[in-house]
CSV table of C-alpha atoms in Angstrom, one decimal:
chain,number,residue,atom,x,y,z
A,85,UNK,CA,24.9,0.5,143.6
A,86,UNK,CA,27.0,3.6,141.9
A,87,UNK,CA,29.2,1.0,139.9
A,88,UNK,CA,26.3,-1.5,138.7
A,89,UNK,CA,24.2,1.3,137.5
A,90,UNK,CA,26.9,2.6,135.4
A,91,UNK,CA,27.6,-1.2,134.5
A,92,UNK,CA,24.7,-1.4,133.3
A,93,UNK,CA,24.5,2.1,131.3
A,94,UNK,CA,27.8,0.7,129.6
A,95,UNK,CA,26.3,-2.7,128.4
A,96,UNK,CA,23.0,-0.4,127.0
A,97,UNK,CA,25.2,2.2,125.3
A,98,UNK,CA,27.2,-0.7,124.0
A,99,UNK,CA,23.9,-2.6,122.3
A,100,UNK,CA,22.9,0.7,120.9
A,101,UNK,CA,26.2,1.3,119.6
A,102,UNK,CA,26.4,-2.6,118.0
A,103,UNK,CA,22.7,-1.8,116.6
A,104,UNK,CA,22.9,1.5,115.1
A,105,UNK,CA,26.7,-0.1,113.5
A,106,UNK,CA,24.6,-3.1,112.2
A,107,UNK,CA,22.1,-0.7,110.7
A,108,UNK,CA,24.5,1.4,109.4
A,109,UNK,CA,26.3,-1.8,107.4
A,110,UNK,CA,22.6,-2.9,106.3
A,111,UNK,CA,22.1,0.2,104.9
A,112,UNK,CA,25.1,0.4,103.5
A,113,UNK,CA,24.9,-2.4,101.8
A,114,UNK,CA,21.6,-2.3,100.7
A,115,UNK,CA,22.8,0.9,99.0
A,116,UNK,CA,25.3,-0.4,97.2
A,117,UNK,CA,23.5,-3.2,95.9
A,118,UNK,CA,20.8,-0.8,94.3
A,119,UNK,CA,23.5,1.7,92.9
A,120,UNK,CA,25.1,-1.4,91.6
A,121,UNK,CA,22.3,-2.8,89.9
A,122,UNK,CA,20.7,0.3,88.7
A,123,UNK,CA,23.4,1.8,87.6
A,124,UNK,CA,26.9,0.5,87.7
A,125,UNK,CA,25.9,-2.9,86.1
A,126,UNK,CA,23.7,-1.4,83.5
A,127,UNK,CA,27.1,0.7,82.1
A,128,UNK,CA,29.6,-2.3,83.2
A,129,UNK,CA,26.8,-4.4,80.6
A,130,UNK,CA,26.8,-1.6,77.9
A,131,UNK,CA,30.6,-1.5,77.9
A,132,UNK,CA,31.2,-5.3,77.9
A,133,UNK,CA,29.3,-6.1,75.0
A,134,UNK,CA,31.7,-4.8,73.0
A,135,UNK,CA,34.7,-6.2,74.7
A,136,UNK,CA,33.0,-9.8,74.9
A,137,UNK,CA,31.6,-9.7,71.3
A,138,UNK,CA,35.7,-8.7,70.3
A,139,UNK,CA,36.9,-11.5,72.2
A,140,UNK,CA,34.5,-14.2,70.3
A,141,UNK,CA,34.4,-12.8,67.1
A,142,UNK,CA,38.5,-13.4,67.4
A,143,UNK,CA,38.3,-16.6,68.5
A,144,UNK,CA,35.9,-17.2,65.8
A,145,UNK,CA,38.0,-15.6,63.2
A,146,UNK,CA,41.3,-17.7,64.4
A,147,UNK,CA,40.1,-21.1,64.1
A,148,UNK,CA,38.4,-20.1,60.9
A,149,UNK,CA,41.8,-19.2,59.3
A,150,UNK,CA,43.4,-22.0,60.7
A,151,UNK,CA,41.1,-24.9,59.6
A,152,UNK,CA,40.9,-23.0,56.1
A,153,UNK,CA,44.3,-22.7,55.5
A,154,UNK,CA,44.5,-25.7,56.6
A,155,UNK,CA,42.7,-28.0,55.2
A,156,UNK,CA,40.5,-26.1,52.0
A,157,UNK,CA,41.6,-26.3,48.3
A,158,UNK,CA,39.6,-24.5,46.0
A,159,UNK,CA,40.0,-27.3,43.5
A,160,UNK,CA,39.8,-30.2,45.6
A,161,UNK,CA,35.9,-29.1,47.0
A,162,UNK,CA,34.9,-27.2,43.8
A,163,UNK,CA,34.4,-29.1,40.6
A,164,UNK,CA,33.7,-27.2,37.3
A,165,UNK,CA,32.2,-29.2,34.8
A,166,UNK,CA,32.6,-27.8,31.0
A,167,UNK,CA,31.6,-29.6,27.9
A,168,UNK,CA,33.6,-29.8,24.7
A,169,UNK,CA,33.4,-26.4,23.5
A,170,UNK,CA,35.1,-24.9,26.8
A,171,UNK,CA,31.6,-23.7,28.2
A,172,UNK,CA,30.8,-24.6,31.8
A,173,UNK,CA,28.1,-26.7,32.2
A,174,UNK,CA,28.1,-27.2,36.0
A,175,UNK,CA,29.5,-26.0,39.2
A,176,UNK,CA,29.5,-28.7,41.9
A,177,UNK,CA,30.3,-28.4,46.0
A,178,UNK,CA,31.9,-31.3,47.7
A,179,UNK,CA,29.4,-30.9,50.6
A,180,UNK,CA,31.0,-33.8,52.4
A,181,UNK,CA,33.9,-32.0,52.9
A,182,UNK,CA,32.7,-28.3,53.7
A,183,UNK,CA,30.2,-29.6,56.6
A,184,UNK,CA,33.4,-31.4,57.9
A,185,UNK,CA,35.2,-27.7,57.9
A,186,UNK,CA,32.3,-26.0,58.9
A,187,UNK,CA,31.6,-28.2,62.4
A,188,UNK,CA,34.9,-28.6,63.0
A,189,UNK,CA,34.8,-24.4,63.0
A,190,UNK,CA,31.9,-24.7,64.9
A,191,UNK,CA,33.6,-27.1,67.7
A,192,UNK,CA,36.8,-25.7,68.3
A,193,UNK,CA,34.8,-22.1,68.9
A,194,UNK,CA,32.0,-23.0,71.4
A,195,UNK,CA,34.9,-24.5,73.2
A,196,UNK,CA,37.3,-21.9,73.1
A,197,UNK,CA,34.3,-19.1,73.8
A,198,UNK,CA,33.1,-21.8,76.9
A,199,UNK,CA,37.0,-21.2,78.1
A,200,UNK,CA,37.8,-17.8,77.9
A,201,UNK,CA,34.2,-17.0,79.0
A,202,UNK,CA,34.2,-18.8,82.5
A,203,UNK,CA,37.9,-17.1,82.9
A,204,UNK,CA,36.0,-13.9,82.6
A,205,UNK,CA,37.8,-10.3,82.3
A,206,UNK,CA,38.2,-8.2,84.8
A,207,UNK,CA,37.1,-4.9,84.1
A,208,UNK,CA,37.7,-1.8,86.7
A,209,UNK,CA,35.0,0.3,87.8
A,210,UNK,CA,36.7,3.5,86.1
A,211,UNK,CA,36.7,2.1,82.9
A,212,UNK,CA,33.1,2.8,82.3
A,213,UNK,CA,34.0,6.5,82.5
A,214,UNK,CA,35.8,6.1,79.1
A,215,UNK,CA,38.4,8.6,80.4
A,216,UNK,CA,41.8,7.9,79.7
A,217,UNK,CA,43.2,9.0,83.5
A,218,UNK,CA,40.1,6.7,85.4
A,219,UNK,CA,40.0,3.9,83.5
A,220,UNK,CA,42.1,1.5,85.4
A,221,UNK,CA,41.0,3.6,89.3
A,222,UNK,CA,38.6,1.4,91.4
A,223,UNK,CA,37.9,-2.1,92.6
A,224,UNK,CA,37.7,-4.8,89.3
A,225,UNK,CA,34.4,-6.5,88.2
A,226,UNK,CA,34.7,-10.0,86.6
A,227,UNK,CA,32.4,-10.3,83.8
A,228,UNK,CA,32.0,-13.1,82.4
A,229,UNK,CA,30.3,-15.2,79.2
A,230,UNK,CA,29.0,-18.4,78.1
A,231,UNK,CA,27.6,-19.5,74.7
A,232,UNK,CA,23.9,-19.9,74.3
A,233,UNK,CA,23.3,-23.0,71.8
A,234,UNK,CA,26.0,-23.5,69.4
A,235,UNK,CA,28.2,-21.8,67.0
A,236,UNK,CA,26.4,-22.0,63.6
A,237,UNK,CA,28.9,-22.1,60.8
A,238,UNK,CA,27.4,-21.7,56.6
A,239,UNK,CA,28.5,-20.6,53.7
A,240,UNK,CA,27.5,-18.3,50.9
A,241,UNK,CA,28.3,-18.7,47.1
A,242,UNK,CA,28.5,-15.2,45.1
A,243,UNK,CA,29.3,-15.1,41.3
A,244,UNK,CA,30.5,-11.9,39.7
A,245,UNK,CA,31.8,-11.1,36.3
A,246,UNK,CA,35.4,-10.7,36.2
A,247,UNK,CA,35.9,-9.9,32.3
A,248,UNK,CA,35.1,-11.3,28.6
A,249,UNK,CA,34.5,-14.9,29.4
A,250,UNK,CA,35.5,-14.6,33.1
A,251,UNK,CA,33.7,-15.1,36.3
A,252,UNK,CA,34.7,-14.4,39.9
A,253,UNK,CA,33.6,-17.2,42.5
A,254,UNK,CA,33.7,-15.8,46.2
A,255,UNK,CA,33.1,-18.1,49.1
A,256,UNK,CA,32.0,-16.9,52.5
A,257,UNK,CA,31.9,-18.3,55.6
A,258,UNK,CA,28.7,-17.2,57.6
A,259,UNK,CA,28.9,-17.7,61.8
A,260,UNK,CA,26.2,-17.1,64.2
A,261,UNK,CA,26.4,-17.4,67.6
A,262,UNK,CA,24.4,-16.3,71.1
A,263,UNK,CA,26.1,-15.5,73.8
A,264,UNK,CA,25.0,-14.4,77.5
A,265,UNK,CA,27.5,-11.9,79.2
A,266,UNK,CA,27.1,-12.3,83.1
A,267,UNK,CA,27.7,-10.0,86.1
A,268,UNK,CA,26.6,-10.2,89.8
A,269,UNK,CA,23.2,-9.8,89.9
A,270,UNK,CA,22.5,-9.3,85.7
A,271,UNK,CA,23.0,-10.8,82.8
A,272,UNK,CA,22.3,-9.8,79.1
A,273,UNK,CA,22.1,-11.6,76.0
A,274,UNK,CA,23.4,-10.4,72.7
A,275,UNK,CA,23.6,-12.4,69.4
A,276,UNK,CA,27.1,-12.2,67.2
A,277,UNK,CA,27.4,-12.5,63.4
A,278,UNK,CA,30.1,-12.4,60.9
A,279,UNK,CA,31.2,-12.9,57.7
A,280,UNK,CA,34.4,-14.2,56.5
A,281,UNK,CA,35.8,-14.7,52.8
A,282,UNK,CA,37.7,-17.8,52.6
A,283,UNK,CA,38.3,-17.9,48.9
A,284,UNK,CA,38.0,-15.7,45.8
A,285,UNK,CA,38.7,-17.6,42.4
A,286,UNK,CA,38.5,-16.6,38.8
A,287,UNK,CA,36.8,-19.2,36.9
A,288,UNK,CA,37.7,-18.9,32.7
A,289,UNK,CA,34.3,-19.4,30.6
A,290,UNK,CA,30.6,-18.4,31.4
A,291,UNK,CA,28.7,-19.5,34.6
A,292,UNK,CA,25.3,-21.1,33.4
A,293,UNK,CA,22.5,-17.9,33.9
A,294,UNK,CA,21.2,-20.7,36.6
A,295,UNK,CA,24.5,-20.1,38.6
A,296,UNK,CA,23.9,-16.0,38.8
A,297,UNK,CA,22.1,-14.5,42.2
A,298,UNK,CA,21.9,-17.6,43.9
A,299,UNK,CA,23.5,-19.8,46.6
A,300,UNK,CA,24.9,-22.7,45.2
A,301,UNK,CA,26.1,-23.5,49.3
A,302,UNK,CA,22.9,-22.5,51.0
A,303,UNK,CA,21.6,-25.4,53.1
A,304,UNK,CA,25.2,-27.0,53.8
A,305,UNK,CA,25.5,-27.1,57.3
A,306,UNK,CA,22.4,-25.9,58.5
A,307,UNK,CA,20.8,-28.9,59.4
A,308,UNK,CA,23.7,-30.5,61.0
A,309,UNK,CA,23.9,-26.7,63.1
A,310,UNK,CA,20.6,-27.3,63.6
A,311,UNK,CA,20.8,-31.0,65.2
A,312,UNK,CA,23.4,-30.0,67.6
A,313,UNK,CA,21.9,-27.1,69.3
């Protein structure tokens, strides 16, 4: 009777022990995930929107010099109309052709964002001290990003006197684009904007006083942005 009695005490000390350890890891756990989501992923958020908005605006900014160097002439989409006497009479766009630059901007960045994004970067936890010595201690956190909508790509014509009878012509490239940076548990959404010069020409004789504070290139694009979100 000696040996089942302390059978018995065994198995009972045993269940308490397996309880009080499952409690324990519960507990744990359950700790972690509040500390995680009240205050790790908060920082971990605050930090990586800086990293993620880096990342796209250089992926942006790549495929923007490379379609532009590529394939833009000044000449070839501008046209400068002047009449006898030298003076300009008109200043036309070859829409055509910049909405062809402008999605194929717009194309080649959602899908290098959608790439890089679902690789993710792996950030440690130390980082979000900011201190030099911690910033690579700890376990990693992926964090990762996918475009919201699409890349909007439009441009922006700016006139500015360059001299007696001279006129500086600057085109910009405007890009817009949402983006939703992810973590276990949270996500946040932040919006990124840039602008981008892509040409800066001297144009000899005076712009007509229609020409001066206005956008010549607003519109171009937008509704074709617009149809693909």
């Amino acid at each position: 009777m000696y040996y089942v009695n302390k059978n018995k005490r065994k198995n009972i000390d045993f269940k308490k022990y397996l309880i009080i350890t499952l409690l324990m890891i519960i507990a744990c756990f359950l700790i972690f995930i509040y500390v995680f989501d009240k205050i790790i992923a908060p920082t971990v958020l605050l930090v990586s929107d800086s990293e993620m908005q880096a990342k796209t605006l250089d992926i942006i900014n790549t495929n923007i010099a490379e379609v532009y160097t590529e394939k833009f002439n000044y000449n070839d989409v501008i046209k400068v109309q002047k009449d006898s006497s030298g003076a300009i009479k008109m200043i036309n766009a070859d829409t055509i052709k910049l909405n062809e630059l402008a999605t194929e901007v717009a194309i080649k960045s959602q899908r290098d964002i959608k790439e890089v994004g679902s690789i993710g970067v792996k950030m440690p936890i130390g980082y979000i001290t900011k201190n030099n010595i911690m910033s690579y201690w700890g376990p990693s956190i992926t964090v990762k990003m996918e475009p919201i909508g699409r890349v909007v790509v439009t441009y922006e014509s700016l006139f500015e006197s360059a001299g007696i009878n001279q006129t500086r012509h600057k085109i910009l490239v405007n890009v817009k684009t949402n983006l939703k940076i992810i973590l276990p548990l949270q996500s946040k959404e932040v919006e990124v904007v840039n602008q981008i010069p892509i040409s800066d020409t001297v144009i000899v004789g005076e712009v007509p006083n229609s020409m001066w504070g206005g956008n010549m290139l607003q519109g171009i694009n937008e509704e074709d942005s617009e149809d693909t979100n």
